[in-house]
Amino acid sequence: MKSIALVTNRKGPLSEFLRENLNEVFANKIDINNYYLYEIKEGEKIKDNVILVMIDEKAYEIQKFASKESCIIVIERTLREKEIYKIAAIPNDTKVLVVNDTKETTIETVNLLHRIGISHLKLIPYLDNKVYEDVKVAITPGESDKVPDFIETTIDVGHRCIDIATFLKIFNCLEIKDKEIEENLIKYSEGIVSKDMGIKRQYMDLFIKGQQLEVLIEHIQDAIAIVDNEEKVVLTNSSFNNLFNFKIGSSLIFNNEEIDNLIKKDEIKGEIIRYRNQIFSVNKEPIKYLNYKSGYIISFADITNIKRIEQNISKKIREKGFYAKYNFDMIITYSNRMKECIDIAKKISKSDYTVLITGESGTGKEMMAQSIHNYSNRSNYPFVAVNCAALPENLLESELFGYEKGAFTGAIKEGKTGLFEIANNGTIFLDEIGDMPLKLQTRLLRVLQEKQIMRVGSENIINVNVRVIAATNKDLKKLVDQGLFREDLYFRLNVLPINLPPLRERREDIMPLLKCYLERDIKFDNEVEKLLLNYRWPGNIRELKNIAIYLNAMEFERVALKDLPQYILNSELNFDKELDFIKNNYNLEKVLDVLECIEKSEGVGRRCISEKLSYIGEGEVRGILELLNDLGMINKNIGRSGTKINNKGRMFLNWTRNGIK
């Protein structure tokens, strides 16, 4: 197989980048071997068919290492076409510093920019570490770290890629006649600016962009005008012409004192005026690129149209279900802890920062998220909820970010708008965020940082103004420690945290909530209420609703213990699992003795228990109390009230006494 030697000074990003250029065209049909000038030993020979070097001086230097059969070619380099448009958009006559890693490559880069048609800028090579106080912009091909501190804006166009002319020389030396390689070169050439062709003139003149802009503003109902720095008309849409009838190139004088006085301002935001029996919202904003002002965009928006659009948007949002139906007034609670959560949530609502709601499954995290949205300044905009655990990774990605037409097999022909776009100006609720795949966590982090998304299969960036509320029933910090959740994303989400208490920790809400969900007035025996109050409610409010549905269906007038669902009775009366766990991990007799000691007391602390049960140390008592609390058999209280036994604890004592004896 024929081979190419790629010689650079040392191993690094540049050598890998150029190797990728070569592989992009030769598709592994030619061997590519990297050599590093500072590592080649005296007497070593490079026997590859073609030897590529970076500059003329290196070609002379490498001759002593090259075999007689090798063809030495100096690489000519150019830029990717998409990078050129960043430079082409810089205003005319701007002073721009050109920065590269050496004097030679800096001069080479300046010459390249001139050769490919960058003639509208004042290019200054950065050679002697001078300070140019009047230069604020720099261009660099992948050497951003070498840009001096006085530069405010750096345009990094990436490493210069291999020019077509170099590939043609290689083709000639290797006598390549391979259709696939030739096709690869054509594809490669479409993405670069050839030094021999220059930049396409229509792009340099921004002709196509101008046409696109005209089409764009014609689709806007507002009356739009673009003026230059002298406030002469550059472009208008038909709505503006119908309203004011200005000619291109004419001065923007309305012959209306109110409007003319207003338009003199450098910037206008939402000023209201009356003109021809219509009310308009007027906006004027400078057009800037790299802090250079090139003109203004002025718009007159008919207030009637704005209201009509808002009504249509609200209607469509509600038709699609993208709205929040809950608010804080709908949260039923007598719990001080829950009331504190609501107070915190109301304060949080008025900001735009990210919220992280934590709590067990069924504690009402989405209800809280909807209430925050409806209490916020975004309440008139969409509320979009998505369950991150309900969809596989590829579907979740396309749901969140949308996709372009033809992005993948099975995609909707015209593409799809993502949920982040739908939620623009509103709120997106990411439920079960702890189950989001790591790949999507990376994309979500970028959305939170940059407020930008990119559809699947697209290279276009879309700006979004969305507030994120996330929720999880998992310990995200623990997932971070396990490497299952990104630490940087965790801190991006955990800006305004709210932790919802489980139902067993707001027992004063159990019966009021249950009665709220019942369809009629039902009485409860005392032992039923005690059992429900001491039940652990692993499913929280969601499980409580299920009990209400069950009782409604049974048409009870009064509920006795036997009328409750069997799984609740079993959870309270069948203690085989608890007993086995205690036997396998603790001394059963000591556990029972501690529980009996608590039962005989109105409220007792661990020190008092240890004194009464002298054969059990205070440290061991602490462990037993933690166990009994985890099993839901005691209520641990801070302060003088001490620890108390609950209904489940009493039932467990009775059950063990009868069962063991």
Short mmCIF file of N, CA and C in Angstrom, two decimals, residues 105-196:
data_model
loop_
_atom_site.label_atom_id
_atom_site.label_comp_id
_atom_site.label_asym_id
_atom_site.label_seq_id
_atom_site.Cartn_x
_atom_site.Cartn_y
_atom_site.Cartn_z
N THR A 105 4.23 31.44 10.63
CA THR A 105 2.84 31.02 10.42
C THR A 105 1.88 32.20 10.53
N THR A 106 2.26 33.23 11.30
CA THR A 106 1.42 34.43 11.39
C THR A 106 1.39 35.16 10.04
N ILE A 107 2.59 35.36 9.44
CA ILE A 107 2.66 36.00 8.12
C ILE A 107 1.91 35.16 7.09
N GLU A 108 2.06 33.85 7.20
CA GLU A 108 1.39 32.94 6.28
C GLU A 108 -0.13 33.07 6.39
N THR A 109 -0.63 33.22 7.62
CA THR A 109 -2.08 33.35 7.83
C THR A 109 -2.60 34.66 7.26
N VAL A 110 -1.84 35.77 7.45
CA VAL A 110 -2.23 37.06 6.89
C VAL A 110 -2.30 36.96 5.37
N ASN A 111 -1.28 36.36 4.76
CA ASN A 111 -1.26 36.20 3.30
C ASN A 111 -2.44 35.36 2.82
N LEU A 112 -2.76 34.31 3.60
CA LEU A 112 -3.89 33.45 3.24
C LEU A 112 -5.19 34.25 3.23
N LEU A 113 -5.40 35.05 4.26
CA LEU A 113 -6.64 35.82 4.35
C LEU A 113 -6.76 36.80 3.18
N HIS A 114 -5.65 37.44 2.83
CA HIS A 114 -5.67 38.34 1.67
C HIS A 114 -5.98 37.56 0.39
N ARG A 115 -5.35 36.40 0.28
CA ARG A 115 -5.46 35.63 -0.97
C ARG A 115 -6.88 35.09 -1.19
N ILE A 116 -7.57 34.76 -0.11
CA ILE A 116 -8.92 34.20 -0.28
C ILE A 116 -10.00 35.28 -0.29
N GLY A 117 -9.56 36.56 -0.26
CA GLY A 117 -10.53 37.63 -0.51
C GLY A 117 -10.91 38.47 0.67
N ILE A 118 -10.22 38.33 1.81
CA ILE A 118 -10.51 39.18 2.97
C ILE A 118 -9.79 40.50 2.78
N SER A 119 -10.46 41.43 2.09
CA SER A 119 -9.83 42.71 1.75
C SER A 119 -10.51 43.89 2.44
N HIS A 120 -11.56 43.63 3.19
CA HIS A 120 -12.32 44.72 3.79
C HIS A 120 -11.83 45.06 5.21
N LEU A 121 -10.80 44.35 5.69
CA LEU A 121 -10.30 44.57 7.05
C LEU A 121 -8.86 45.07 7.03
N LYS A 122 -8.46 45.71 8.11
CA LYS A 122 -7.06 46.12 8.28
C LYS A 122 -6.37 45.07 9.14
N LEU A 123 -5.71 44.12 8.45
CA LEU A 123 -5.10 42.98 9.14
C LEU A 123 -3.72 43.36 9.66
N ILE A 124 -3.49 43.10 10.94
CA ILE A 124 -2.21 43.43 11.58
C ILE A 124 -1.59 42.16 12.14
N PRO A 125 -0.43 41.70 11.60
CA PRO A 125 0.21 40.50 12.14
C PRO A 125 0.78 40.76 13.53
N TYR A 126 0.52 39.86 14.46
CA TYR A 126 1.02 40.01 15.83
C TYR A 126 2.39 39.34 15.90
N LEU A 127 3.47 40.17 15.80
CA LEU A 127 4.82 39.63 15.65
C LEU A 127 5.72 39.93 16.84
N ASP A 128 5.66 41.13 17.35
CA ASP A 128 6.66 41.55 18.35
C ASP A 128 6.05 41.82 19.72
N ASN A 129 4.93 41.19 20.00
CA ASN A 129 4.27 41.33 21.31
C ASN A 129 3.94 42.78 21.64
N LYS A 130 3.66 43.55 20.61
CA LYS A 130 3.29 44.94 20.84
C LYS A 130 1.87 45.03 21.39
N VAL A 131 1.57 46.15 22.06
CA VAL A 131 0.22 46.41 22.55
C VAL A 131 -0.44 47.40 21.59
N TYR A 132 -1.55 47.00 21.00
CA TYR A 132 -2.31 47.85 20.09
C TYR A 132 -3.59 48.26 20.81
N GLU A 133 -3.57 49.43 21.41
CA GLU A 133 -4.69 49.85 22.26
C GLU A 133 -5.97 50.07 21.47
N ASP A 134 -5.85 50.39 20.20
CA ASP A 134 -7.06 50.66 19.40
C ASP A 134 -7.55 49.42 18.66
N VAL A 135 -6.96 48.26 18.93
CA VAL A 135 -7.39 47.01 18.29
C VAL A 135 -8.13 46.16 19.33
N LYS A 136 -9.36 45.81 19.01
CA LYS A 136 -10.20 45.07 19.96
C LYS A 136 -10.56 43.67 19.49
N VAL A 137 -10.25 43.35 18.22
CA VAL A 137 -10.65 42.08 17.62
C VAL A 137 -9.42 41.33 17.13
N ALA A 138 -9.42 40.00 17.33
CA ALA A 138 -8.32 39.17 16.83
C ALA A 138 -8.86 37.95 16.11
N ILE A 139 -8.11 37.54 15.10
CA ILE A 139 -8.40 36.29 14.38
C ILE A 139 -7.25 35.34 14.64
N THR A 140 -7.56 34.09 14.94
CA THR A 140 -6.50 33.11 15.16
C THR A 140 -6.94 31.74 14.64
N PRO A 141 -6.02 31.00 14.02
CA PRO A 141 -6.36 29.65 13.56
C PRO A 141 -6.01 28.60 14.63
N GLY A 142 -6.82 28.52 15.68
CA GLY A 142 -6.62 27.49 16.69
C GLY A 142 -5.58 27.80 17.74
N GLU A 143 -5.16 29.07 17.86
CA GLU A 143 -4.14 29.44 18.85
C GLU A 143 -4.68 30.52 19.80
N SER A 144 -5.87 30.30 20.31
CA SER A 144 -6.53 31.29 21.17
C SER A 144 -5.71 31.64 22.41
N ASP A 145 -4.95 30.65 22.89
CA ASP A 145 -4.16 30.90 24.11
C ASP A 145 -3.03 31.90 23.89
N LYS A 146 -2.71 32.18 22.62
CA LYS A 146 -1.63 33.12 22.32
C LYS A 146 -2.15 34.53 22.03
N VAL A 147 -3.47 34.71 22.09
CA VAL A 147 -4.06 36.03 21.86
C VAL A 147 -3.78 36.91 23.07
N PRO A 148 -3.26 38.13 22.89
CA PRO A 148 -2.92 39.01 24.02
C PRO A 148 -4.16 39.45 24.81
N ASP A 149 -3.93 39.84 26.05
CA ASP A 149 -5.02 40.18 26.97
C ASP A 149 -5.79 41.43 26.57
N PHE A 150 -5.17 42.34 25.81
CA PHE A 150 -5.89 43.58 25.49
C PHE A 150 -6.97 43.37 24.44
N ILE A 151 -7.03 42.21 23.84
CA ILE A 151 -8.06 41.90 22.84
C ILE A 151 -9.38 41.58 23.55
N GLU A 152 -10.48 42.19 23.09
CA GLU A 152 -11.80 41.96 23.71
C GLU A 152 -12.54 40.80 23.05
N THR A 153 -12.40 40.64 21.74
CA THR A 153 -13.14 39.60 21.02
C THR A 153 -12.18 38.78 20.16
N THR A 154 -12.21 37.47 20.37
CA THR A 154 -11.35 36.57 19.59
C THR A 154 -12.21 35.70 18.68
N ILE A 155 -11.88 35.69 17.40
CA ILE A 155 -12.56 34.81 16.44
C ILE A 155 -11.59 33.69 16.10
N ASP A 156 -11.84 32.52 16.65
CA ASP A 156 -10.99 31.35 16.40
C ASP A 156 -11.58 30.58 15.23
N VAL A 157 -10.87 30.60 14.10
CA VAL A 157 -11.38 29.93 12.90
C VAL A 157 -10.91 28.48 12.80
N GLY A 158 -10.27 27.99 13.85
CA GLY A 158 -9.81 26.61 13.87
C GLY A 158 -8.53 26.42 13.07
N HIS A 159 -7.90 25.26 13.24
CA HIS A 159 -6.67 24.97 12.50
C HIS A 159 -6.92 25.08 11.00
N ARG A 160 -5.93 25.60 10.29
CA ARG A 160 -6.04 25.65 8.83
C ARG A 160 -5.97 24.24 8.26
N CYS A 161 -6.88 23.94 7.36
CA CYS A 161 -6.94 22.60 6.78
C CYS A 161 -6.14 22.55 5.46
N ILE A 162 -5.89 21.36 4.99
CA ILE A 162 -5.08 21.16 3.78
C ILE A 162 -5.87 21.64 2.56
N ASP A 163 -5.22 22.44 1.73
CA ASP A 163 -5.87 23.00 0.55
C ASP A 163 -5.98 21.95 -0.56
N ILE A 164 -6.91 22.18 -1.50
CA ILE A 164 -7.12 21.24 -2.62
C ILE A 164 -5.86 21.09 -3.46
N ALA A 165 -5.13 22.18 -3.65
CA ALA A 165 -3.92 22.13 -4.48
C ALA A 165 -2.92 21.11 -3.95
N THR A 166 -2.81 21.00 -2.64
CA THR A 166 -1.89 20.01 -2.05
C THR A 166 -2.36 18.59 -2.35
N PHE A 167 -3.66 18.37 -2.26
CA PHE A 167 -4.18 17.03 -2.57
C PHE A 167 -3.92 16.67 -4.03
N LEU A 168 -4.07 17.64 -4.91
CA LEU A 168 -3.83 17.36 -6.33
C LEU A 168 -2.36 17.01 -6.58
N LYS A 169 -1.45 17.66 -5.87
CA LYS A 169 -0.02 17.30 -5.97
C LYS A 169 0.21 15.88 -5.47
N ILE A 170 -0.45 15.52 -4.37
CA ILE A 170 -0.31 14.15 -3.83
C ILE A 170 -0.85 13.14 -4.83
N PHE A 171 -2.02 13.46 -5.43
CA PHE A 171 -2.62 12.57 -6.44
C PHE A 171 -1.62 12.32 -7.57
N ASN A 172 -0.95 13.39 -7.98
CA ASN A 172 -0.01 13.29 -9.09
C ASN A 172 1.20 12.43 -8.72
N CYS A 173 1.74 12.65 -7.51
CA CYS A 173 2.91 11.88 -7.07
C CYS A 173 2.57 10.39 -6.90
N LEU A 174 1.39 10.10 -6.38
CA LEU A 174 1.00 8.71 -6.11
C LEU A 174 0.27 8.06 -7.28
N GLU A 175 0.04 8.87 -8.34
CA GLU A 175 -0.68 8.38 -9.54
C GLU A 175 -2.01 7.74 -9.14
N ILE A 176 -2.76 8.50 -8.35
CA ILE A 176 -4.04 7.99 -7.84
C ILE A 176 -5.12 8.12 -8.90
N LYS A 177 -5.79 7.03 -9.16
CA LYS A 177 -6.97 7.00 -10.03
C LYS A 177 -8.01 6.12 -9.36
N ASP A 178 -8.57 6.65 -8.32
CA ASP A 178 -9.55 5.90 -7.52
C ASP A 178 -10.82 6.74 -7.42
N LYS A 179 -11.94 6.20 -7.88
CA LYS A 179 -13.19 6.96 -7.94
C LYS A 179 -13.65 7.41 -6.56
N GLU A 180 -13.54 6.51 -5.58
CA GLU A 180 -14.00 6.85 -4.23
C GLU A 180 -13.18 8.00 -3.64
N ILE A 181 -11.84 7.95 -3.85
CA ILE A 181 -10.98 9.02 -3.32
C ILE A 181 -11.29 10.33 -4.02
N GLU A 182 -11.52 10.28 -5.34
CA GLU A 182 -11.86 11.49 -6.08
C GLU A 182 -13.18 12.09 -5.59
N GLU A 183 -14.17 11.24 -5.33
CA GLU A 183 -15.45 11.71 -4.80
C GLU A 183 -15.27 12.31 -3.40
N ASN A 184 -14.41 11.68 -2.61
CA ASN A 184 -14.13 12.21 -1.27
C ASN A 184 -13.53 13.61 -1.34
N LEU A 185 -12.65 13.83 -2.33
CA LEU A 185 -12.03 15.14 -2.49
C LEU A 185 -13.07 16.19 -2.87
N ILE A 186 -14.03 15.80 -3.71
CA ILE A 186 -15.09 16.74 -4.10
C ILE A 186 -15.90 17.15 -2.87
N LYS A 187 -16.27 16.15 -2.04
CA LYS A 187 -17.02 16.44 -0.81
C LYS A 187 -16.20 17.32 0.13
N TYR A 188 -14.92 16.99 0.24
CA TYR A 188 -14.02 17.77 1.11
C TYR A 188 -13.94 19.21 0.63
N SER A 189 -13.84 19.39 -0.70
CA SER A 189 -13.66 20.73 -1.25
C SER A 189 -14.88 21.61 -1.04
N GLU A 190 -16.06 20.99 -0.89
CA GLU A 190 -17.28 21.77 -0.71
C GLU A 190 -17.29 22.51 0.62
N GLY A 191 -16.51 22.03 1.58
CA GLY A 191 -16.52 22.66 2.90
C GLY A 191 -15.37 23.60 3.16
N ILE A 192 -14.48 23.80 2.14
CA ILE A 192 -13.32 24.68 2.37
C ILE A 192 -13.31 25.81 1.34
N VAL A 193 -12.50 26.81 1.63
CA VAL A 193 -12.29 27.91 0.68
C VAL A 193 -10.97 27.64 -0.05
N SER A 194 -11.06 27.41 -1.34
CA SER A 194 -9.84 27.15 -2.10
C SER A 194 -9.07 28.45 -2.29
N LYS A 195 -7.76 28.40 -2.06
CA LYS A 195 -6.91 29.59 -2.22
C LYS A 195 -6.90 30.07 -3.67
N ASP A 196 -7.16 29.15 -4.60
CA ASP A 196 -7.13 29.51 -6.01
C ASP A 196 -8.45 30.12 -6.48
#
